[in-house]
Structure formats: structure tokens, C-alpha cells
Coordinates of C-alpha atoms in Angstrom, one line a residue:
Chain A
M1 CA -22.5 -8.4 1.7
R2 CA -23.1 -7.2 5.3
V3 CA -20.5 -4.3 5.7
V4 CA -19.9 -2.7 9.2
V5 CA -18.2 0.6 9.2
P6 CA -16.8 1.3 12.6
F7 CA -16.5 5.0 13.2
A8 CA -15.7 7.2 16.1
P9 CA -17.2 10.8 15.8
E10 CA -15.8 12.4 18.7
R11 CA -12.1 13.6 19.1
P12 CA -10.8 11.4 15.6
K13 CA -7.7 11.6 14.0
T14 CA -5.7 13.1 17.0
R15 CA -2.6 12.3 15.0
L16 CA -3.3 15.0 12.2
A17 CA -3.2 17.6 15.1
P18 CA -0.2 19.1 14.1
V19 CA -1.7 20.3 10.7
L20 CA -5.9 20.2 11.5
D21 CA -7.4 21.6 14.7
E22 CA -10.2 19.5 16.0
A23 CA -13.2 21.0 14.1
G24 CA -10.9 20.1 11.1
R25 CA -10.5 16.6 12.1
V26 CA -14.0 16.2 12.9
A27 CA -15.3 17.4 9.6
F28 CA -12.3 15.6 7.8
A29 CA -12.9 12.1 9.6
R30 CA -16.9 12.5 8.5
T31 CA -15.7 13.2 5.0
M32 CA -13.7 10.0 4.8
L33 CA -17.0 8.1 6.3
D34 CA -19.0 9.5 3.4
D35 CA -16.6 8.4 0.6
V36 CA -16.6 5.0 2.2
L37 CA -20.6 4.8 2.4
S38 CA -20.5 6.3 -1.0
V39 CA -18.2 3.8 -2.5
L40 CA -20.5 1.0 -0.9
S41 CA -23.5 2.7 -2.4
T42 CA -22.1 2.8 -5.8
L43 CA -21.1 -1.0 -5.2
D44 CA -24.8 -1.9 -4.4
R45 CA -26.6 0.5 -7.3
E46 CA -24.1 0.3 -10.2
R47 CA -22.0 -2.8 -9.7
G48 CA -24.7 -5.5 -8.8
V49 CA -23.1 -6.1 -5.6
P50 CA -25.7 -6.1 -2.9
V51 CA -24.3 -4.2 0.1
D52 CA -25.8 -3.9 3.5
P53 CA -24.0 -1.2 5.3
L54 CA -24.2 -0.5 9.1
V55 CA -22.3 2.4 10.5
L56 CA -20.9 1.1 14.1
S57 CA -20.3 4.4 15.8
T58 CA -19.2 5.3 19.3
A59 CA -21.7 8.3 19.3
S60 CA -24.4 9.6 17.3
V61 CA -23.8 10.8 13.7
D62 CA -26.2 11.3 10.7
C63 CA -24.9 10.1 7.7
G64 CA -26.3 8.0 4.5
A65 CA -26.5 4.7 6.2
P66 CA -27.8 2.8 9.3
V67 CA -26.2 3.4 12.5
T68 CA -25.7 1.7 15.6
V69 CA -24.5 3.4 18.6
D70 CA -22.1 1.3 20.6
D71 CA -19.4 3.0 22.7
R72 CA -17.3 -0.2 23.7
Q73 CA -13.9 -0.6 22.5
L74 CA -13.5 -1.4 18.9
T75 CA -12.8 -5.0 19.1
E76 CA -15.9 -6.1 21.6
A77 CA -18.2 -3.9 19.4
V78 CA -17.2 -5.5 16.0
N79 CA -17.3 -9.0 17.5
D80 CA -20.9 -8.7 18.3
Y81 CA -21.5 -8.2 14.6
L82 CA -20.0 -11.2 13.1
P83 CA -21.4 -14.4 12.1
T84 CA -22.5 -16.6 15.0
S85 CA -23.8 -19.6 13.3
D86 CA -22.7 -22.0 10.4
G87 CA -24.9 -20.6 7.5
D88 CA -25.0 -17.0 8.7
D89 CA -24.5 -14.2 6.0
P90 CA -20.5 -13.2 5.6
V91 CA -19.8 -9.8 7.2
A92 CA -17.4 -7.4 6.2
V93 CA -15.5 -4.8 8.3
V94 CA -14.1 -1.8 6.6
M95 CA -12.6 0.9 8.2
A96 CA -14.1 4.7 8.0
D97 CA -10.5 6.1 7.1
L98 CA -10.0 4.5 3.9
A99 CA -9.6 7.7 1.9
L100 CA -8.5 5.9 -1.2
V101 CA -11.0 3.3 -1.6
T102 CA -12.9 2.6 -4.8
P103 CA -15.7 -0.1 -5.8
A104 CA -12.9 -2.0 -7.6
A105 CA -10.7 -2.3 -4.4
L106 CA -13.8 -3.2 -2.5
E107 CA -14.7 -5.8 -5.1
G108 CA -11.5 -7.3 -4.6
L109 CA -12.0 -7.8 -1.0
F110 CA -15.3 -9.6 -1.2
E111 CA -14.1 -11.7 -4.2
P112 CA -11.8 -14.5 -2.6
D113 CA -13.9 -17.8 -1.3
A114 CA -12.0 -18.0 2.0
D115 CA -13.4 -18.2 5.6
V116 CA -11.5 -14.8 6.2
V117 CA -10.2 -12.4 3.8
I118 CA -7.8 -9.9 5.1
A119 CA -6.8 -6.4 3.7
P120 CA -3.6 -5.6 5.7
G121 CA -3.4 -1.9 6.4
R122 CA 0.4 -0.3 6.9
G123 CA 2.0 -0.8 10.0
G124 CA 0.4 -3.9 11.0
G125 CA -3.2 -2.8 10.9
T126 CA -6.3 -4.8 9.4
N127 CA -8.0 -2.1 7.3
A128 CA -10.7 -4.6 5.9
L129 CA -11.6 -7.9 6.6
V130 CA -14.4 -10.4 5.2
V131 CA -15.4 -13.1 7.7
R132 CA -17.6 -15.9 6.8
D133 CA -17.1 -18.5 9.5
P134 CA -18.6 -18.0 13.1
D135 CA -15.5 -19.4 14.8
F136 CA -13.5 -16.2 13.7
R137 CA -13.4 -13.3 16.2
V138 CA -11.3 -10.1 15.8
D139 CA -8.8 -8.7 18.0
Y140 CA -7.5 -5.1 16.7
H141 CA -4.9 -4.4 19.5
G142 CA -1.5 -4.2 18.4
A143 CA -0.2 -5.9 15.1
S144 CA -3.9 -7.2 14.3
V145 CA -2.7 -8.5 10.8
R146 CA -0.5 -11.2 12.6
D147 CA -3.0 -11.9 15.5
H148 CA -5.9 -12.3 12.9
R149 CA -3.8 -14.9 10.8
D150 CA -3.1 -16.6 13.9
I151 CA -6.8 -16.7 15.0
A152 CA -7.8 -18.2 11.7
R153 CA -5.0 -20.8 11.9
E154 CA -5.9 -21.9 15.4
A155 CA -9.8 -22.3 14.2
G156 CA -8.7 -24.1 11.1
L157 CA -10.1 -21.5 8.8
S158 CA -8.8 -20.9 5.3
V159 CA -7.3 -17.1 4.9
A160 CA -6.8 -15.0 2.0
H161 CA -4.9 -11.8 1.6
V162 CA -5.9 -8.8 -0.7
D163 CA -3.2 -6.9 -2.1
S164 CA -4.4 -3.4 -2.1
F165 CA -2.7 -0.3 -1.8
R166 CA -6.0 1.6 -1.6
L167 CA -7.2 -0.8 1.1
A168 CA -3.8 -0.7 3.0
T169 CA -3.8 3.3 3.1
D170 CA -5.6 4.4 6.2
V171 CA -5.5 8.0 7.1
D172 CA -3.9 8.8 10.4
E173 CA -0.9 11.2 10.0
P174 CA 0.1 14.3 8.1
A175 CA 2.0 12.3 5.7
D176 CA -1.0 10.3 4.7
L177 CA -2.6 13.3 3.4
V178 CA -0.2 12.9 0.5
E179 CA -1.8 10.0 -0.7
V180 CA -5.6 11.2 -0.3
L181 CA -4.1 14.2 -2.5
L182 CA -2.4 12.0 -4.9
H183 CA -4.8 9.0 -5.1
G184 CA -8.0 9.9 -3.7
T185 CA -11.2 10.1 -6.0
G186 CA -13.8 11.1 -3.5
E187 CA -14.9 14.0 -1.3
A188 CA -12.1 14.0 1.2
A189 CA -9.4 14.7 -1.5
T190 CA -11.8 17.4 -2.4
W191 CA -12.1 18.6 1.2
L192 CA -8.3 18.8 1.6
R193 CA -7.7 21.0 -1.4
E194 CA -10.4 23.4 -0.4
A195 CA -9.0 23.4 3.2
G196 CA -5.8 24.8 1.2
F197 CA -3.6 21.5 1.4
S198 CA -1.1 20.5 -1.5
V199 CA 1.6 18.0 -2.2
V200 CA 4.9 19.7 -2.2
A201 CA 8.1 18.0 -3.5
T202 CA 11.4 19.4 -2.1
D203 CA 14.7 17.8 -2.6
G204 CA 13.3 14.7 -3.6
R205 CA 10.8 14.1 -0.6
V206 CA 7.2 14.8 -0.8
D207 CA 5.2 16.3 1.8
V208 CA 2.0 18.3 2.2
E209 CA 1.8 22.0 2.8
R210 CA -1.2 24.1 3.6
N211 CA -2.0 27.5 2.8
S212 CA -4.5 29.5 4.9
G213 CA -5.1 31.9 2.1
Chain B
M1 CA 9.1 -8.4 -20.7
R2 CA 12.2 -6.4 -20.5
V3 CA 12.6 -5.6 -17.0
V4 CA 14.9 -2.7 -15.8
V5 CA 16.1 -2.8 -12.0
P6 CA 17.7 0.1 -11.1
F7 CA 20.3 -0.3 -8.2
A8 CA 22.6 1.6 -6.2
P9 CA 25.2 -0.7 -4.1
E10 CA 27.3 1.8 -2.5
R11 CA 26.1 3.8 0.6
P12 CA 22.3 2.4 0.0
K13 CA 19.1 3.1 2.4
T14 CA 21.0 5.8 4.5
R15 CA 17.6 6.5 6.1
L16 CA 17.8 3.0 7.8
A17 CA 21.0 4.4 9.6
P18 CA 19.1 4.6 12.9
V19 CA 18.7 0.9 12.9
L20 CA 21.3 -0.5 10.8
D21 CA 25.0 0.4 10.2
E22 CA 26.6 0.7 6.8
A23 CA 27.7 -2.9 6.5
G24 CA 24.2 -3.9 7.5
R25 CA 22.3 -1.4 4.9
V26 CA 24.7 -2.9 2.2
A27 CA 23.7 -6.4 2.9
F28 CA 20.3 -6.0 3.4
A29 CA 19.8 -3.8 0.3
R30 CA 21.7 -6.6 -1.6
T31 CA 19.3 -9.2 -0.2
M32 CA 16.3 -7.1 -1.4
L33 CA 17.6 -6.8 -4.9
D34 CA 18.2 -10.7 -4.8
D35 CA 14.6 -11.1 -4.0
V36 CA 13.2 -8.9 -6.7
L37 CA 15.4 -10.8 -9.3
S38 CA 14.3 -14.2 -7.7
V39 CA 10.8 -13.2 -8.1
L40 CA 11.5 -12.2 -11.7
S41 CA 13.3 -15.5 -12.3
T42 CA 10.2 -17.3 -11.2
L43 CA 7.9 -15.5 -13.1
D44 CA 10.0 -16.7 -16.0
R45 CA 10.8 -20.2 -15.4
E46 CA 7.4 -21.1 -13.6
R47 CA 4.6 -18.9 -14.7
G48 CA 5.1 -18.6 -18.4
V49 CA 6.0 -15.0 -18.5
P50 CA 9.0 -14.4 -20.3
V51 CA 11.5 -12.0 -18.2
D52 CA 14.6 -10.6 -19.5
P53 CA 16.2 -8.8 -16.5
L54 CA 18.8 -5.8 -16.4
V55 CA 20.2 -4.7 -13.4
L56 CA 21.2 -1.0 -13.8
S57 CA 23.7 -0.5 -10.8
T58 CA 25.6 2.6 -10.2
A59 CA 28.6 0.5 -9.5
S60 CA 29.7 -3.1 -10.2
V61 CA 27.6 -5.7 -8.6
D62 CA 27.8 -9.7 -8.9
C63 CA 24.1 -10.8 -8.8
G64 CA 21.9 -13.4 -10.8
A65 CA 21.1 -11.3 -14.0
P66 CA 23.2 -9.3 -16.4
V67 CA 24.3 -6.0 -14.8
T68 CA 25.0 -2.7 -16.7
V69 CA 27.1 -0.1 -14.7
D70 CA 25.7 3.5 -15.3
D71 CA 26.6 5.9 -12.5
R72 CA 24.5 8.6 -13.9
Q73 CA 21.1 9.9 -12.3
L74 CA 18.1 7.3 -12.0
T75 CA 16.1 9.4 -14.5
E76 CA 18.9 10.0 -17.1
A77 CA 20.0 6.3 -16.8
V78 CA 16.6 4.5 -17.0
N79 CA 15.6 6.9 -19.8
D80 CA 18.2 5.3 -21.9
Y81 CA 16.4 2.0 -21.7
L82 CA 12.9 2.8 -22.8
P83 CA 11.6 2.2 -26.0
T84 CA 12.8 4.4 -28.8
S85 CA 10.7 3.4 -31.5
D86 CA 7.0 2.3 -32.3
G87 CA 6.9 -1.4 -32.2
D88 CA 10.1 -1.7 -29.9
D89 CA 9.3 -4.1 -27.0
P90 CA 7.8 -2.8 -23.8
V91 CA 10.3 -2.3 -20.9
A92 CA 9.4 -2.4 -17.2
V93 CA 11.3 -0.5 -14.4
V94 CA 11.0 -2.2 -11.1
M95 CA 13.0 -0.9 -8.0
A96 CA 15.3 -3.1 -6.4
D97 CA 13.8 -2.4 -2.8
L98 CA 10.2 -3.9 -3.1
A99 CA 11.0 -6.6 -0.5
L100 CA 7.4 -7.5 -0.7
V101 CA 7.0 -8.1 -4.3
T102 CA 5.5 -11.5 -5.3
P103 CA 5.1 -13.1 -8.8
A104 CA 1.5 -12.1 -8.7
A105 CA 2.3 -8.6 -8.0
L106 CA 4.2 -8.4 -11.2
E107 CA 2.0 -10.0 -13.1
G108 CA -0.6 -7.4 -12.2
L109 CA 1.9 -5.0 -13.4
F110 CA 2.6 -6.6 -16.8
E111 CA -1.1 -7.4 -17.5
P112 CA -2.9 -4.1 -18.2
D113 CA -2.8 -3.2 -21.9
A114 CA -2.0 0.4 -21.7
D115 CA 1.0 2.7 -23.0
V116 CA 1.8 3.2 -19.6
V117 CA 1.3 1.3 -16.5
I118 CA 2.1 2.6 -13.0
A119 CA 2.4 1.1 -9.9
P120 CA 2.4 4.0 -7.3
G121 CA 4.6 3.8 -4.3
R122 CA 3.8 5.2 -1.0
G123 CA 4.7 9.1 -0.6
G124 CA 4.3 10.1 -4.2
G125 CA 7.1 7.8 -5.6
T126 CA 6.7 5.3 -8.8
N127 CA 7.8 2.1 -7.5
A128 CA 7.4 0.1 -10.9
L129 CA 6.1 0.8 -14.5
V130 CA 5.6 -0.4 -17.7
V131 CA 6.5 1.5 -20.7
R132 CA 5.0 0.6 -24.2
D133 CA 5.4 3.7 -26.2
P134 CA 8.4 5.6 -27.3
D135 CA 6.8 9.0 -26.3
F136 CA 7.1 8.3 -22.6
R137 CA 10.1 9.5 -20.5
V138 CA 10.5 8.9 -16.7
D139 CA 11.1 11.7 -14.1
Y140 CA 12.0 10.2 -10.7
H141 CA 12.4 13.5 -8.9
G142 CA 9.8 14.6 -6.6
A143 CA 6.2 13.5 -6.5
S144 CA 7.1 11.1 -9.7
V145 CA 3.7 9.5 -9.8
R146 CA 2.2 12.7 -10.4
D147 CA 4.8 13.8 -13.1
H148 CA 4.7 10.5 -14.8
R149 CA 0.7 10.7 -15.4
D150 CA 1.2 14.3 -16.6
I151 CA 3.9 13.2 -18.9
A152 CA 1.6 10.6 -20.2
R153 CA -1.3 12.5 -20.7
E154 CA 0.8 15.4 -22.4
A155 CA 2.1 12.7 -24.8
G156 CA -1.5 11.4 -25.4
L157 CA -0.9 8.2 -24.0
S158 CA -3.0 5.7 -22.4
V159 CA -2.3 5.0 -18.5
A160 CA -3.1 2.3 -16.1
H161 CA -2.7 2.2 -12.3
V162 CA -2.0 -1.0 -10.7
D163 CA -3.6 -1.1 -7.0
S164 CA -0.8 -3.1 -5.1
F165 CA 0.2 -2.7 -1.2
R166 CA 3.2 -4.9 -2.4
L167 CA 4.5 -2.8 -5.1
A168 CA 3.9 0.4 -3.1
T169 CA 5.9 -0.6 -0.3
D170 CA 9.6 0.6 -1.1
V171 CA 11.8 0.0 2.1
D172 CA 13.6 3.2 3.1
E173 CA 12.8 3.6 6.8
P174 CA 12.8 2.0 10.0
A175 CA 9.0 1.9 10.0
D176 CA 8.7 0.2 6.7
L177 CA 10.9 -2.9 8.1
V178 CA 7.5 -3.6 9.8
E179 CA 6.0 -4.5 6.5
V180 CA 8.8 -6.8 5.5
L181 CA 8.7 -8.8 8.8
L182 CA 4.7 -9.1 8.5
H183 CA 4.3 -9.4 4.8
G184 CA 7.7 -10.2 3.1
T185 CA 8.1 -14.0 1.6
G186 CA 11.5 -13.6 0.5
E187 CA 15.2 -13.6 1.9
A188 CA 14.9 -9.9 3.1
A189 CA 12.4 -10.9 5.8
T190 CA 14.5 -14.0 6.9
W191 CA 17.5 -11.5 6.8
L192 CA 16.0 -9.1 9.2
R193 CA 14.6 -12.0 11.4
E194 CA 18.3 -13.5 11.8
A195 CA 19.6 -9.8 12.4
G196 CA 17.6 -9.9 15.3
F197 CA 14.8 -7.9 14.0
S198 CA 11.0 -8.3 15.4
V199 CA 7.8 -6.7 15.5
V200 CA 6.6 -5.4 18.6
A201 CA 3.1 -4.0 19.6
T202 CA 2.9 -1.4 22.5
D203 CA -0.1 0.3 23.3
G204 CA -1.7 -0.1 19.9
R205 CA 1.0 1.1 17.6
V206 CA 3.8 -1.2 16.0
D207 CA 7.4 -0.9 15.5
V208 CA 10.4 -2.9 14.9
E209 CA 12.9 -3.6 17.8
R210 CA 16.3 -5.3 17.5
N211 CA 17.7 -7.8 19.7
S212 CA 21.6 -7.7 19.3
G213 CA 21.7 -11.2 21.4

């Protein structure tokens, strides 16, 4: 499976500014990318799922997979890498901030035999996608999960949804760090712990706190 | 499968107060309960999964399943319904505000052959659970998903996790209504639409808005 991983190394994750300075956000975003690439590599090496990764980055980045620099908007850039003719190999698009991703979660994404497979993200996003038909094009603006269903339906394509909390959890806001600390199995969780973050439960609610010590 | 559904009919869902008045919150919470019970009934009638539901309610409620009124705290009340001896039938605990639940999602919960099966909720909660061993007890206070893992480990029990966005999504806050509108397949989604709620996408983010017209 060709897997495109969009990544923006410059000024990433601005909504984490209340808890991480810019250098921290850059390093943490990069760690999440590494986790996603590591899971793809595990699928390929250990699970017999051939994976051909491509990091589609808005700026140069040195990482464990081939990189193409493309500074266009996400939608335009991704659309250039989708199948263009019947018979083209399918293409998956997996976001670089899925810090809970596991090989099993991605296997669940690759499995359904539909023209388009959608893994919804929280808040209306599309965190991962498989496209098997050249008539499909992405549109990541707004409630993209709804738009992607509409685009597929209008093109007469079959759609499958993947029900995965791990794929639904992209990391944008401080509250999302709770999920990484509780459920992450990769370096991003380790990075947060080493940066002093931990889960605190106060009067029934759960949040992160950071010890600078 | 014995399925306990905890429910609090009085003053429910206070965090929805910014978008729903108390009468609306009472009605909406009740609609979500009905959706959960309807999915359980579908499992039993159409999918060959025997389900024996019990609504564990803090006050009297008239609904499509047997009800036991128990006004203790959630943890204490639920613990009284878990298996007490080896050989007791397993018990599932499924929250009443899982407005995205489907028969397939609950089948995924019932399937793993572990002493304890956990479906994590967002923010550290435990939205659904199967208990097959009398040595396990719940503790819903705080980051319960972590506590439940610890309780199981200390008792030497096997634990399986279910990776489901539908089970991870409980409905507590206005932002959660986006998920119901985009992914709900039951009456709760219909109720919200009829109450004037819709998904709006503005400058890349997604929210709900309500037309009172």
C-alpha cells in the first residue's frame, strides 16, 4: 500500500501553545511523525503488509522515509498523489499526528474492500483514508468526513468506515495529551513523560499537568 | 450477556447547559438511553447475541428494559451487579450516553475472551466494560481506564482493550454533539436535528449551531 503522510514541520501544533513552547511543539510533532512511520515500517517488516511510505512535507525534513516537499495547501498536495487511472494502486493518506496509532489499527484501515475507506477523526476530520478509485478527490477543509462521504456518493463509489478510537485521535489540543499518556505505545508518550507531563485526576475530571522539575 | 446500563435521569448532562436547557437535557439524555437499549435489543433479536439488559437508574424511569432504582454512587451501585463467584455469568457495563453505539461496536466489546474487556472513553473514562471474573471491581472516579487496568493487573486478570471510536464517544459537552450529528445512527441524532442543531464549519474548525426557528 502506498501511504502518504502529510506533515508540516514549521510552526506545528499551535493549539498546544498553552502547554508547549515552539521548540517543544516542533520536537513533539516530529516524534509523532516518527511513531507513525515506525508503525508503517512494522506493518511492512513484521506483518506482511507491504507499505510504501511517502512523507508529503511542507518543508524539508530528515526522517525514516522518503520525503517530497510540497508547500501547497493540504488538499491540493494530497490530491496530486491519489490514483489517477483505473487500475492504479490504492493510496492511503494517514495524518502525522496520530500518536495512538498501532499496526492493528492501520490493518483495520487497509482491510475493507471499498473504493474509499474513511477513518473519521474527532470533530469532523478525516484522520486516515484509503482511496482505490481515481474518481475520488479529497477536501480537507471544514467537516471533511462529511464532505468525503458526499464526494464519494456523488461519484457513485462505495465507502467503508473504520471504527477506531486510535485513528480518531489526532493530537491538536492540550486535552489530547491525556489520550497520548493513557493509550500511546510509542515515542510520543515517552517524550511527554520525559518532558514532565502526567495525567491528573481532580474531582472526577482528568487533565494533564507538567512538572518542570 | 447481562448488560447493566447506569443512568441518572435527574439533572443529567449539566455540561450541555450552554446549548440545552434542563428540560432539553433531560429529554436528550433519555433519547440516548433509548438508543443504547435499542442497540442491545437489536443484538438480541437480529444478531443472535443473547442480551439481558438492566437499567441501573438513580431514580424511577419508564423505558424499554427492566429498571432497578439505586441512588448510590456509580461505583458502589455497579459493583453490586458484577460477578461474585467463579462460574457466574459475565456482566457488561455500558454507559447510557454512548450515542454513536451500534450493534457491531458492542459485538466487538463482547468478543474478546479476557477476564476484563475495556472500551476506553475519551478523557480517561471507561465507557464500556465486560467483567468475567469475580476478583474485578470497578472504580469510576478519576482516570478510570487507568485504575481499571491497575485493578485487573493487581488481581492477576487478563485484560483486552477494544479500539472503538463509537464506544469512546460519550456525550457530555457541546463539542460532542458534532459527533452525534456526523456519526449517530439512532434517535439521538434525529432529536438534535429536530431541535435545530446542525454542524457548521468555519475557518477550518467544526462546531454545532442551533436554529431556534
